[in-house]
CSV table of C-alpha atoms and ligand atoms in Angstrom, one decimal:
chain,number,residue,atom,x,y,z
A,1,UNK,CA,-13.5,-27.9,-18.9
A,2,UNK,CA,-10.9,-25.4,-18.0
A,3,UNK,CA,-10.1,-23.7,-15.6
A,4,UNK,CA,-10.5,-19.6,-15.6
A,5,UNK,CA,-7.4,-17.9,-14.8
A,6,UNK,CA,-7.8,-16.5,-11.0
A,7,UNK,CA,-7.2,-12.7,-12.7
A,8,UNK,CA,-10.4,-13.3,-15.3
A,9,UNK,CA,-12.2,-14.9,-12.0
A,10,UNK,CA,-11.7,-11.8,-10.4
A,11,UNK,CA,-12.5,-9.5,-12.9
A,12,UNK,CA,-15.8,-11.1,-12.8
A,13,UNK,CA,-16.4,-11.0,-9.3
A,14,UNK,CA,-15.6,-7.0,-10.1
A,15,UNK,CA,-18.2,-6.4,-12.4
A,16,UNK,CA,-21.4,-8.6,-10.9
A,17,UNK,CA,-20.0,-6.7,-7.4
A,18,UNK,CA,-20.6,-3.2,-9.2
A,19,UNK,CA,-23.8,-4.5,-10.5
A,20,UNK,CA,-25.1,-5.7,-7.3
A,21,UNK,CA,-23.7,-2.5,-5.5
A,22,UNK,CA,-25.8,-0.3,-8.1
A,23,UNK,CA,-28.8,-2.4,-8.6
A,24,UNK,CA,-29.5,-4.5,-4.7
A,25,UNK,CA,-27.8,-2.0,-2.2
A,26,UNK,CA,-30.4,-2.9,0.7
A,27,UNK,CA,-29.5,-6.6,-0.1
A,28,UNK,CA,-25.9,-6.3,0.2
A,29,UNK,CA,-25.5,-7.8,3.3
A,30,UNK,CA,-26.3,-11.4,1.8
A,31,UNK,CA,-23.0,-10.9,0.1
A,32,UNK,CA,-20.9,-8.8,2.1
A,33,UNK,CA,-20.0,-11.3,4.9
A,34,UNK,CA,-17.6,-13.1,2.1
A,35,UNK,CA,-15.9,-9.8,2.1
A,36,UNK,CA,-15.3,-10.0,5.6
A,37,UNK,CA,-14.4,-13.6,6.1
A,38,UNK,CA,-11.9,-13.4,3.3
A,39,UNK,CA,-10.3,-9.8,5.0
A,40,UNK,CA,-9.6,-11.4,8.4
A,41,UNK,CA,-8.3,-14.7,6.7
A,42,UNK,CA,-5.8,-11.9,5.4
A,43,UNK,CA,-5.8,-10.2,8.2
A,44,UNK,CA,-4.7,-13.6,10.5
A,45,UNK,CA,-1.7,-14.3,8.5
A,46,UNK,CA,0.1,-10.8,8.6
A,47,UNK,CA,1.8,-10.4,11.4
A,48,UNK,CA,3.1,-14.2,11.6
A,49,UNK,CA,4.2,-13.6,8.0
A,50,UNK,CA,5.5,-10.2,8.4
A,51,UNK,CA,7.9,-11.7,11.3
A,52,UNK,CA,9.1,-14.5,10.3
A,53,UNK,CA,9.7,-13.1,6.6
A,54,UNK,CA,12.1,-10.5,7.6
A,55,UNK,CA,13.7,-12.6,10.0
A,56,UNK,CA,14.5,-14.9,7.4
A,57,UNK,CA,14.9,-12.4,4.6
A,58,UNK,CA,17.4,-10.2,7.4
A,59,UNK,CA,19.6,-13.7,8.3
A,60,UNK,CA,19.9,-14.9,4.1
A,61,UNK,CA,20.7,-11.7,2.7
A,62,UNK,CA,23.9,-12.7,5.9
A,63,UNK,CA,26.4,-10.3,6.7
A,64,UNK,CA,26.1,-6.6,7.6
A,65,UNK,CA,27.6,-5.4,4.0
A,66,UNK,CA,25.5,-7.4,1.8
A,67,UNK,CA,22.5,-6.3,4.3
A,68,UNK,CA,23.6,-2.3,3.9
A,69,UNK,CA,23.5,-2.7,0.1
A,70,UNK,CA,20.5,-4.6,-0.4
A,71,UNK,CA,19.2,-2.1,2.6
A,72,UNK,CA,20.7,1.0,1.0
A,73,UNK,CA,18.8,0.2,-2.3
A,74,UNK,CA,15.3,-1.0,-0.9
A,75,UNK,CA,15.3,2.4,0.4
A,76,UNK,CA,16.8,4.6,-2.0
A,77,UNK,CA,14.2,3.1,-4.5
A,78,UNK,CA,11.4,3.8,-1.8
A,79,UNK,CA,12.4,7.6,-1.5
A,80,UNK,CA,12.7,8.2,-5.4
A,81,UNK,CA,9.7,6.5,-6.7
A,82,UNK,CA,7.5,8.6,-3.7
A,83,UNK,CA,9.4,11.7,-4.1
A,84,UNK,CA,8.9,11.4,-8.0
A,85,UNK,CA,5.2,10.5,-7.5
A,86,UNK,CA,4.5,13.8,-5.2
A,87,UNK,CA,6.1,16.3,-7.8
A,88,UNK,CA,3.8,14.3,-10.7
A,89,UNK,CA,0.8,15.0,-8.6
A,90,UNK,CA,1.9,18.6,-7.5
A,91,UNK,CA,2.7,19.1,-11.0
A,92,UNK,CA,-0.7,18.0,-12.0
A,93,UNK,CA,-2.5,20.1,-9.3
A,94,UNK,CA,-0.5,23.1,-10.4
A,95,UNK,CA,-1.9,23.2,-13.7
A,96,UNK,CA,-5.8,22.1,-13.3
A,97,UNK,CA,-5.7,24.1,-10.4
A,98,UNK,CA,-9.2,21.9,-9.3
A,99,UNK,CA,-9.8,23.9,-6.1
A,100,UNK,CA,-10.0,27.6,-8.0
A,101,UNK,CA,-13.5,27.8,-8.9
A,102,UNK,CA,-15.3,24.9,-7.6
A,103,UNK,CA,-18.4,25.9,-6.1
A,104,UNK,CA,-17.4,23.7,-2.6
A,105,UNK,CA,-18.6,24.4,0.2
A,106,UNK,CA,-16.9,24.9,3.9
A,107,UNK,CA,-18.9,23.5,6.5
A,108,UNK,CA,-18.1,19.8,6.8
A,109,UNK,CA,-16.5,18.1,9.9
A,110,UNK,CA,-14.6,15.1,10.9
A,111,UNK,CA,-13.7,14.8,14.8
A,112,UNK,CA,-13.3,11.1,14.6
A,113,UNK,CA,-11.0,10.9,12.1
A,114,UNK,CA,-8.6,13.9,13.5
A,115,UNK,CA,-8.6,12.7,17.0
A,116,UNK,CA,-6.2,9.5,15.9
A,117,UNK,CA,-3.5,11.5,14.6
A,118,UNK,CA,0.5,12.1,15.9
A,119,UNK,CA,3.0,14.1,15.5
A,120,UNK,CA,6.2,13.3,13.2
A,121,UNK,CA,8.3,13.1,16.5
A,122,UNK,CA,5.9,10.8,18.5
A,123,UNK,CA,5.4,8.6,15.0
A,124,UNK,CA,9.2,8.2,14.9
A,125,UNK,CA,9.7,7.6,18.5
A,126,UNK,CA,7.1,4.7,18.1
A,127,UNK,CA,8.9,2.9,15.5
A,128,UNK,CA,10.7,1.3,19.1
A,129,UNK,CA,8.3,-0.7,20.9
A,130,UNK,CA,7.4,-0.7,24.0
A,131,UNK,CA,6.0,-4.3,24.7
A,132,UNK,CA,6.2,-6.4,21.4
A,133,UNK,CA,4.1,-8.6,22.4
A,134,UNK,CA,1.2,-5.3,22.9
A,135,UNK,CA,2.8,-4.7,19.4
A,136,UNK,CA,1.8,-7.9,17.5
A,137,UNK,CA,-1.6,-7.8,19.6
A,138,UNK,CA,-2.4,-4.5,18.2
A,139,UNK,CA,-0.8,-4.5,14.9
A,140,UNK,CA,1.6,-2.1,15.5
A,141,UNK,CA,3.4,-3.3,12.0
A,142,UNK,CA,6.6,-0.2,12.1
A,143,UNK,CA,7.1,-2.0,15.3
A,144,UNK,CA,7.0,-5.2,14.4
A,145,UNK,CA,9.3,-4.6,11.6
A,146,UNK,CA,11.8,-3.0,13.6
A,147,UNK,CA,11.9,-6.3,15.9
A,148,UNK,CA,12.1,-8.6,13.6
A,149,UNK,CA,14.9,-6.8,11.6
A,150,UNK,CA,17.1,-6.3,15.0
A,151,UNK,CA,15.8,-10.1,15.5
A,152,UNK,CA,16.9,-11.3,12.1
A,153,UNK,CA,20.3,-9.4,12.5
A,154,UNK,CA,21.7,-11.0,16.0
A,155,UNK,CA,20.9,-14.0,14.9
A,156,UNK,CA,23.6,-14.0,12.4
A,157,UNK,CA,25.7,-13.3,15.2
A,158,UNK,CA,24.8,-16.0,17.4
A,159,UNK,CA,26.6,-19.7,17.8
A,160,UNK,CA,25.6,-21.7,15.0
A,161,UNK,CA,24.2,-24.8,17.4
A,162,UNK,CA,21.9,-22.1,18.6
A,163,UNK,CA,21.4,-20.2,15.4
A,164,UNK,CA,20.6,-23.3,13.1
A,165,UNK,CA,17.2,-24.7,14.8
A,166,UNK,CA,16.1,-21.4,15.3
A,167,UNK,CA,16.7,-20.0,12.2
A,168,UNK,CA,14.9,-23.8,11.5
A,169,UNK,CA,12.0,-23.2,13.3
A,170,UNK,CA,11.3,-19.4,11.5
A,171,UNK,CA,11.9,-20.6,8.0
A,172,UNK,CA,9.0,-23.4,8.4
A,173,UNK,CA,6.2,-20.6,10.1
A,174,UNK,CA,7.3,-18.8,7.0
A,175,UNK,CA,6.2,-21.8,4.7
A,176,UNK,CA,3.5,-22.5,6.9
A,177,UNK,CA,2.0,-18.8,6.0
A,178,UNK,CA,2.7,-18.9,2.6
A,179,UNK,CA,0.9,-22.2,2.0
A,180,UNK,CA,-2.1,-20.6,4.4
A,181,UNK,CA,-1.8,-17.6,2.1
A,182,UNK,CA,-2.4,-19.5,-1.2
A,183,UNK,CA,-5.2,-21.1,0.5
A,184,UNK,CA,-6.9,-18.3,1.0
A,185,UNK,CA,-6.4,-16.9,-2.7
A,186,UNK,CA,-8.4,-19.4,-3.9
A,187,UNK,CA,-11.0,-17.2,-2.2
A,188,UNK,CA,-10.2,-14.0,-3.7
A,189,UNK,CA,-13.3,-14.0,-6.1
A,190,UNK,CA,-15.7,-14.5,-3.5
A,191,UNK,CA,-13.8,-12.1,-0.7
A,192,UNK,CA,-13.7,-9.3,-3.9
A,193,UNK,CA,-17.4,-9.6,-4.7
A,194,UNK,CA,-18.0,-9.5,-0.8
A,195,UNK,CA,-16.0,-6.2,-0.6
A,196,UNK,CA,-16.6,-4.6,-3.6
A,197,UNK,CA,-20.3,-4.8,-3.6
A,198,UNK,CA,-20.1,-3.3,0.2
A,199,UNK,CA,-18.3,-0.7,-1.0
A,200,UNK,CA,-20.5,0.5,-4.2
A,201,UNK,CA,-23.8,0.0,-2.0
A,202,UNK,CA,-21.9,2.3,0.3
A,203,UNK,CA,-21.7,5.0,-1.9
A,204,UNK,CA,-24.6,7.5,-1.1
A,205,UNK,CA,-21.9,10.2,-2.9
A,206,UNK,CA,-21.5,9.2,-6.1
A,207,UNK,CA,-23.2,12.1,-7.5
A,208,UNK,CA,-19.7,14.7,-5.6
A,209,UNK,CA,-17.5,13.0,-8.4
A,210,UNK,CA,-19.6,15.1,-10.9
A,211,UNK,CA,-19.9,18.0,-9.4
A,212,UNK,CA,-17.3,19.9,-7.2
A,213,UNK,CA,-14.9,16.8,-6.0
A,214,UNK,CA,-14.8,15.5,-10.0
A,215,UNK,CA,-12.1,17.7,-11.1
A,216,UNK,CA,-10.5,16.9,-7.8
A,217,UNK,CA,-10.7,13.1,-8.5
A,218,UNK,CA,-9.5,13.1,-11.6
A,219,UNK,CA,-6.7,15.4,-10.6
A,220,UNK,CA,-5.3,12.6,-8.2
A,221,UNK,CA,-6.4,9.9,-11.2
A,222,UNK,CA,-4.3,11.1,-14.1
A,223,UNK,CA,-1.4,11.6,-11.7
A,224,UNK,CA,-1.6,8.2,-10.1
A,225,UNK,CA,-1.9,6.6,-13.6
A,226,UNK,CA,1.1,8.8,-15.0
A,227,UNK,CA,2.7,7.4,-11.7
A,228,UNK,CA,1.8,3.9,-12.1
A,229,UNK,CA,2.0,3.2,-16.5
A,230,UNK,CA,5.3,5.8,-16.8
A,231,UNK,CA,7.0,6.4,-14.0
A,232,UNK,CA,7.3,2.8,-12.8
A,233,UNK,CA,7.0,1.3,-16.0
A,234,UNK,CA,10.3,2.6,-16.9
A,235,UNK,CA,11.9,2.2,-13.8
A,236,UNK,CA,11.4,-1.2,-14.0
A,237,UNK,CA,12.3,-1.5,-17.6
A,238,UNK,CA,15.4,0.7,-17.3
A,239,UNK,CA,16.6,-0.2,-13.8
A,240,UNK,CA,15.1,-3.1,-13.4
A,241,UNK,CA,16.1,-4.3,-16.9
A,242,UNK,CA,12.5,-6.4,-16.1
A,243,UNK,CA,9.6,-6.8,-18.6
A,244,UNK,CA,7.1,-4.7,-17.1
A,245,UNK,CA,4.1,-5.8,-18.9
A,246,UNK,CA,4.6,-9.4,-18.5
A,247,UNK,CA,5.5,-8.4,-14.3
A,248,UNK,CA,2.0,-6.7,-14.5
A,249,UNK,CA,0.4,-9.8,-15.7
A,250,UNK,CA,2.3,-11.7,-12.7
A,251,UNK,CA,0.5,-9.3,-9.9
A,252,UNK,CA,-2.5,-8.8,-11.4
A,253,UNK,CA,-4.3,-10.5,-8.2
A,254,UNK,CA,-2.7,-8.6,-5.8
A,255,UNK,CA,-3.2,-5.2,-7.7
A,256,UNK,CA,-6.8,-6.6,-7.5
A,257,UNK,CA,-6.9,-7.4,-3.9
A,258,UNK,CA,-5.2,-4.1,-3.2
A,259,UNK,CA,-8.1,-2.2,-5.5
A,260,UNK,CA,-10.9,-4.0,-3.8
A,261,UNK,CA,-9.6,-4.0,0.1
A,262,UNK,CA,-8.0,-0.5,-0.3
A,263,UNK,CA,-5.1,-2.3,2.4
A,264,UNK,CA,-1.2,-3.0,1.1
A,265,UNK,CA,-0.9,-4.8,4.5
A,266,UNK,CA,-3.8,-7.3,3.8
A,267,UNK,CA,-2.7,-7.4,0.3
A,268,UNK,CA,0.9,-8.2,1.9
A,269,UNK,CA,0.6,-12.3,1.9
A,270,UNK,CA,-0.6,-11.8,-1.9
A,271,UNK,CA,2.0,-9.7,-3.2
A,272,UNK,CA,4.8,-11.7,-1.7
A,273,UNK,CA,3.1,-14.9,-3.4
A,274,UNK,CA,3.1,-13.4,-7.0
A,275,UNK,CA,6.5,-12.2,-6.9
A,276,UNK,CA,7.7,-15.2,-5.4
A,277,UNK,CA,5.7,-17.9,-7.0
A,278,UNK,CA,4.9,-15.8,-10.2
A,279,UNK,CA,7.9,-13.8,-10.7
A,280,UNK,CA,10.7,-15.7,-9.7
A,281,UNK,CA,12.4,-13.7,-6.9
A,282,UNK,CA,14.0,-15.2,-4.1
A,283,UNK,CA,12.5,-15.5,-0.8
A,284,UNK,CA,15.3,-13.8,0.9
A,285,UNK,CA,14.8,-10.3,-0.9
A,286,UNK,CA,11.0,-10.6,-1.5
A,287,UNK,CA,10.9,-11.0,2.2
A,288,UNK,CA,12.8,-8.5,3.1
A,289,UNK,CA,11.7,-5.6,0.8
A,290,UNK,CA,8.1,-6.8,0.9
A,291,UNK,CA,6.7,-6.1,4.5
A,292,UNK,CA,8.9,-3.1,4.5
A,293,UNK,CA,7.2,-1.7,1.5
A,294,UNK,CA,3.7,-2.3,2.3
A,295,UNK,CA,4.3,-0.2,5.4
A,296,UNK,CA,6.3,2.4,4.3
A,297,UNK,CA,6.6,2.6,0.6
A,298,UNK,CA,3.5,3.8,-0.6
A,299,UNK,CA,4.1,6.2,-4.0
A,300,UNK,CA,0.0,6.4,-4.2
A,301,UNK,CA,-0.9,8.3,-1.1
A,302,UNK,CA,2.3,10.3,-1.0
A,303,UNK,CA,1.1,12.1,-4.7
A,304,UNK,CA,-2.4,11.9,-3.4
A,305,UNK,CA,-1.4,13.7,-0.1
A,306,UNK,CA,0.3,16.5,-2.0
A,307,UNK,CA,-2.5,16.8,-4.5
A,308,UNK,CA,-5.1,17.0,-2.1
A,309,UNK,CA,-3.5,19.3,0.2
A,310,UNK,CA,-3.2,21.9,-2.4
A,311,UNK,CA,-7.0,21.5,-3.9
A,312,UNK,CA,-7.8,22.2,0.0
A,313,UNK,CA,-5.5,25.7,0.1
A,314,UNK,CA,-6.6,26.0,-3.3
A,315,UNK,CA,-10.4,25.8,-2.3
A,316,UNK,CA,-9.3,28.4,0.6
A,317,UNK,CA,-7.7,31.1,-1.9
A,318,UNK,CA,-4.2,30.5,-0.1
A,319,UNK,CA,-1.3,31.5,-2.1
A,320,UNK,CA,1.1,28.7,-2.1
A,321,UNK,CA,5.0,30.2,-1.8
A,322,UNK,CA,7.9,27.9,-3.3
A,323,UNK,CA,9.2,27.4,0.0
A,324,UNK,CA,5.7,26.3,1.1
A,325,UNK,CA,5.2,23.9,-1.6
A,326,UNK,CA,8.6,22.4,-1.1
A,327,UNK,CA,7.6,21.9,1.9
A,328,UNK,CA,4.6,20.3,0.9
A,329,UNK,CA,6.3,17.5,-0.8
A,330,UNK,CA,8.7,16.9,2.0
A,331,UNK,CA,5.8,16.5,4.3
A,332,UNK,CA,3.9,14.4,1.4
A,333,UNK,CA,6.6,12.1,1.9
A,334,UNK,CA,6.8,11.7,5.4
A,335,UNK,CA,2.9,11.5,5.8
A,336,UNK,CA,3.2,8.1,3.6
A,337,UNK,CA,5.8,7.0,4.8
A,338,UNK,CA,3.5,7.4,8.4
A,339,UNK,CA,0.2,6.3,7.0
A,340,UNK,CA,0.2,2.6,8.1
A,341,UNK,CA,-1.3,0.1,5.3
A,342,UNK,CA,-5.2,0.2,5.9
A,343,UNK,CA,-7.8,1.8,4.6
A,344,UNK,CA,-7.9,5.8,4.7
A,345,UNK,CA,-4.5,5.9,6.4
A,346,UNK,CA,-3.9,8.6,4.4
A,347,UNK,CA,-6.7,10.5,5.0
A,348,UNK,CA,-5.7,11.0,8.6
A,349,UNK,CA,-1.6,11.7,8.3
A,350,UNK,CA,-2.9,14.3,5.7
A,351,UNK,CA,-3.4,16.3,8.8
A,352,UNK,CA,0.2,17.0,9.2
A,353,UNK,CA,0.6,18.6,6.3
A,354,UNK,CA,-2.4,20.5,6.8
A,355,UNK,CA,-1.4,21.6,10.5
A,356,UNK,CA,2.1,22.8,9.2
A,357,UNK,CA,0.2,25.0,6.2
A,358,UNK,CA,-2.0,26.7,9.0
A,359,UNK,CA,-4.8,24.9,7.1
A,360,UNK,CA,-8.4,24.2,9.7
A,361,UNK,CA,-7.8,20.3,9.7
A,362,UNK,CA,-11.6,20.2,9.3
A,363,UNK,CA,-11.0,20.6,5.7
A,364,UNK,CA,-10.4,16.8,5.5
A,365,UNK,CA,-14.0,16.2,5.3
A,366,UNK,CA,-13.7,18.4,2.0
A,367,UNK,CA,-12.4,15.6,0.3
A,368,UNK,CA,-14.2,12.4,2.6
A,369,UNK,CA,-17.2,12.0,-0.3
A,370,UNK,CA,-14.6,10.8,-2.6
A,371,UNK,CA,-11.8,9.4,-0.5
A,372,UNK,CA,-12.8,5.9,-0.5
A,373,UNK,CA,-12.6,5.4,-4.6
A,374,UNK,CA,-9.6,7.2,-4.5
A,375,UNK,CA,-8.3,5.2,-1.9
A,376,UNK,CA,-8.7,2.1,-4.0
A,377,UNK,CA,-6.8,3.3,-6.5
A,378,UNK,CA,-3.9,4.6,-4.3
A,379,UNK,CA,-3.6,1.4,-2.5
A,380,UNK,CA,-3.1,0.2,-5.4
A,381,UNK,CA,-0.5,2.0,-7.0
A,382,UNK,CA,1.3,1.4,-3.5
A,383,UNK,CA,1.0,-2.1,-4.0
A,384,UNK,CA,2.5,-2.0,-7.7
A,385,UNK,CA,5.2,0.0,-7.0
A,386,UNK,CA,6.5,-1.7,-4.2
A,387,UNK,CA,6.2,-5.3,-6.5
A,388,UNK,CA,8.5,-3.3,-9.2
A,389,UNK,CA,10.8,-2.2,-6.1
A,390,UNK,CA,11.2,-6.2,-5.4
A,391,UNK,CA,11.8,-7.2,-9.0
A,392,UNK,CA,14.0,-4.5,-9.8
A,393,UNK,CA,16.1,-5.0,-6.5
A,394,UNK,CA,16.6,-8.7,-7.3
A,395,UNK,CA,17.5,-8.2,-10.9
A,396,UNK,CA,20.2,-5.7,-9.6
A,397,UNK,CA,21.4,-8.7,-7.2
A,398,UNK,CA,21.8,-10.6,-10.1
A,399,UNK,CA,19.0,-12.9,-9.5
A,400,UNK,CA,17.1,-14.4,-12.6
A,401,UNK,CA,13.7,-14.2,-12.9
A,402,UNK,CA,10.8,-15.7,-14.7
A,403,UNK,CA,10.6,-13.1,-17.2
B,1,LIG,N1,-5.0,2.5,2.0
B,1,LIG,C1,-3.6,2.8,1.7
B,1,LIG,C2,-2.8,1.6,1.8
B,1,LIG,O1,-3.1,0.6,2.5
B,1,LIG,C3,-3.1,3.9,2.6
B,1,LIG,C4,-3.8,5.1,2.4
B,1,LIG,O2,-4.8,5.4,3.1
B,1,LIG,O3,-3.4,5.9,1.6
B,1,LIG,O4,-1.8,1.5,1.1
């Protein structure tokens, strides 16, 4: 017999996990665990991966020109496709105006989520850290990056009898991960029925997407599918000069795994497969616009940041000046660029914006009933765009790819 495609395996997994969600939520737990094991098998390979794939990403892409251009562009792509994703969703929000009207009311709280929150200043300063070693143990990933790209630099600059083993020595953890990684896809079914069924069991709101929150939700929906079928779509087409259907088909388990772990940095080892392995870009610039994408490229939460902000100062009556909504989408864009690649990241930078408007940062729990949905489907978008940022980067290095 032969073999399902892993995308048509997953799908599966999808629907019997929204079944079982719906119909067995007290037995959920009999499930669940696959979710978790298959998570923290993600979850172990990320920060090897992450370092030793910009260190070998930052030493092949070689000297410091070739390093400014392919640098230049990774983040010239990150800043448009985000800025463009916050004026679709502010856009959007500006004319269904879901906050006017909507019957919601003010009285919910949040304390744990607020308390985690810092300034732009302090997240900036912390890109530096302090202790790398206290950097891998806890995650820290903006500091992890910024290690390994100082670390991938100098070592161009070292003597070659010194440069070669090491250089040696990085490259094979990097294989090592990636063959660790494909392992664990194998998985992905299982770990997605596992999550997904957690999730929908989880649900004791459904019933806030129909009332109140639903015009809300579907604000943030039709902007992030604008974002993700036109924006990027053409991007890719007409930049990237790359199929975009056939590159959809390519990452359609990591837009899975992103949907279903609502994480870009578990989804990370996935994503660098598929365009790798699927797609046909080198290793050099998947690894080095990869990691750096999943932490700060993230189109999805930026446009859901700005929506939400204004459905919350919409839901308050608060007139919203030009200046202040400029504003808005400057902050938008720095609040993604903050929110690290887990679940409801964004949820908890939103507060910057919010703080900066005046607005009580209680409002977040306004919008908590329906944030973990949403969430899915930002992560996702995240995920896609910064795949068509890696495709569209290599095509413009004149790499060919496998479509
Ligand atoms: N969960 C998102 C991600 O990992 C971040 C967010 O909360 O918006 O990309």
């Amino acid at each position: 017999m032969k073999k399902l495609a892993l995308h048509w395996q997953i799908l599966i997994a999808l629907v019997l996990a929204i079944l079982f969600g719906i119909f067995l939520p007290e037995q959920v737990s009999y499930i669940s665990w696959m979710g978790d094991v298959f998570l923290r098998g993600l979850k172990m390979v990320i920060i090897p991966l992450i370092l030793s794939s910009i260190i070998t990403g930052v030493a092949g892409i070689g000297n410091s020109a070739n390093l400014g251009r392919v640098g230049g562009k990774t983040m010239g792509y990150y800043l448009l496709t985000s800025t463009i994703a916050i004026v679709t969703g502010l856009f959007l929000v500006n004319i269904i105006k879901p906050g006017v009207d909507s019957g919601i009311e003010l009285n919910s709280s949040v304390n744990s989520i607020l308390n985690q929150h810092d300034s732009i200043g302090q997240t900036l300063i912390k890109i530096i850290p302090e202790n790398i070693f206290q950097s891998f143990a806890s995650g820290d990933m903006l500091g992890i990056i910024f290690f390994a790209l100082l670390f991938g630099f100098f070592l161009t600059k070292i003597k070659a009898e010194y440069r070669e083993p090491t250089l040696k020595v990085v490259n094979g953890v990097f294989e090592v991960m990636m063959k660790i990684t494909m392992f664990i896809i194998r998985f992905t079914p299982l770990g997605i029925l596992g999550l997904v069924a957690g999730v929908v069991a989880d649900q004791k709101n459904i019933m806030d997407v129909a009332t109140g929150l639903g015009s809300y939700f579907l604000t943030v929906l039709i902007a992030l599918v604008i974002h993700g079928t036109v924006t990027l779509l053409l991007i890719t087409y007409f930049v990237g000069r790359v199929n975009p259907f056939k590159h959809f088909r390519a990452m359609s388990t990591p837009l899975l795994t992103a949907f279903s772990t609502s994480s870009s940095s578990a989804t990370l080892p996935l994503t660098m497969e598929a365009v790798e392995n699927n797609g046909g870009v080198s290793q050099k610039i998947s690894s080095f616009t990869l990691p750096l994408g999943a932490t700060i490229n993230m189109d999805g939460t930026a446009l859901y940041e700005c929506v939400a902000v204004i459905f919350i100062a919409q839901i308050y009556g608060m007139e919203l000046s030009i200046v202040n909504q400029v504003m808005i989408v400057l902050l938008s864009l720095l609040a993604s660029i903050g929110a690290a690649g887990i679940p409801m990241a964004g949820l908890v930078t939103i507060t910057i914006i919010l703080s900066y408007l005046g607005l009580p940062l209680e409002a977040v729990g306004l919008i908590l009933a329906v944030d973990r949905p949403l969430d899915m489907l930002r992560t996702t978008v995240n995920v896609w765009s910064d795949s068509c940022g890696a495709v569209t980067i290599a095509k413009s290095e004149g790499e060919k790819l496998k479509y």
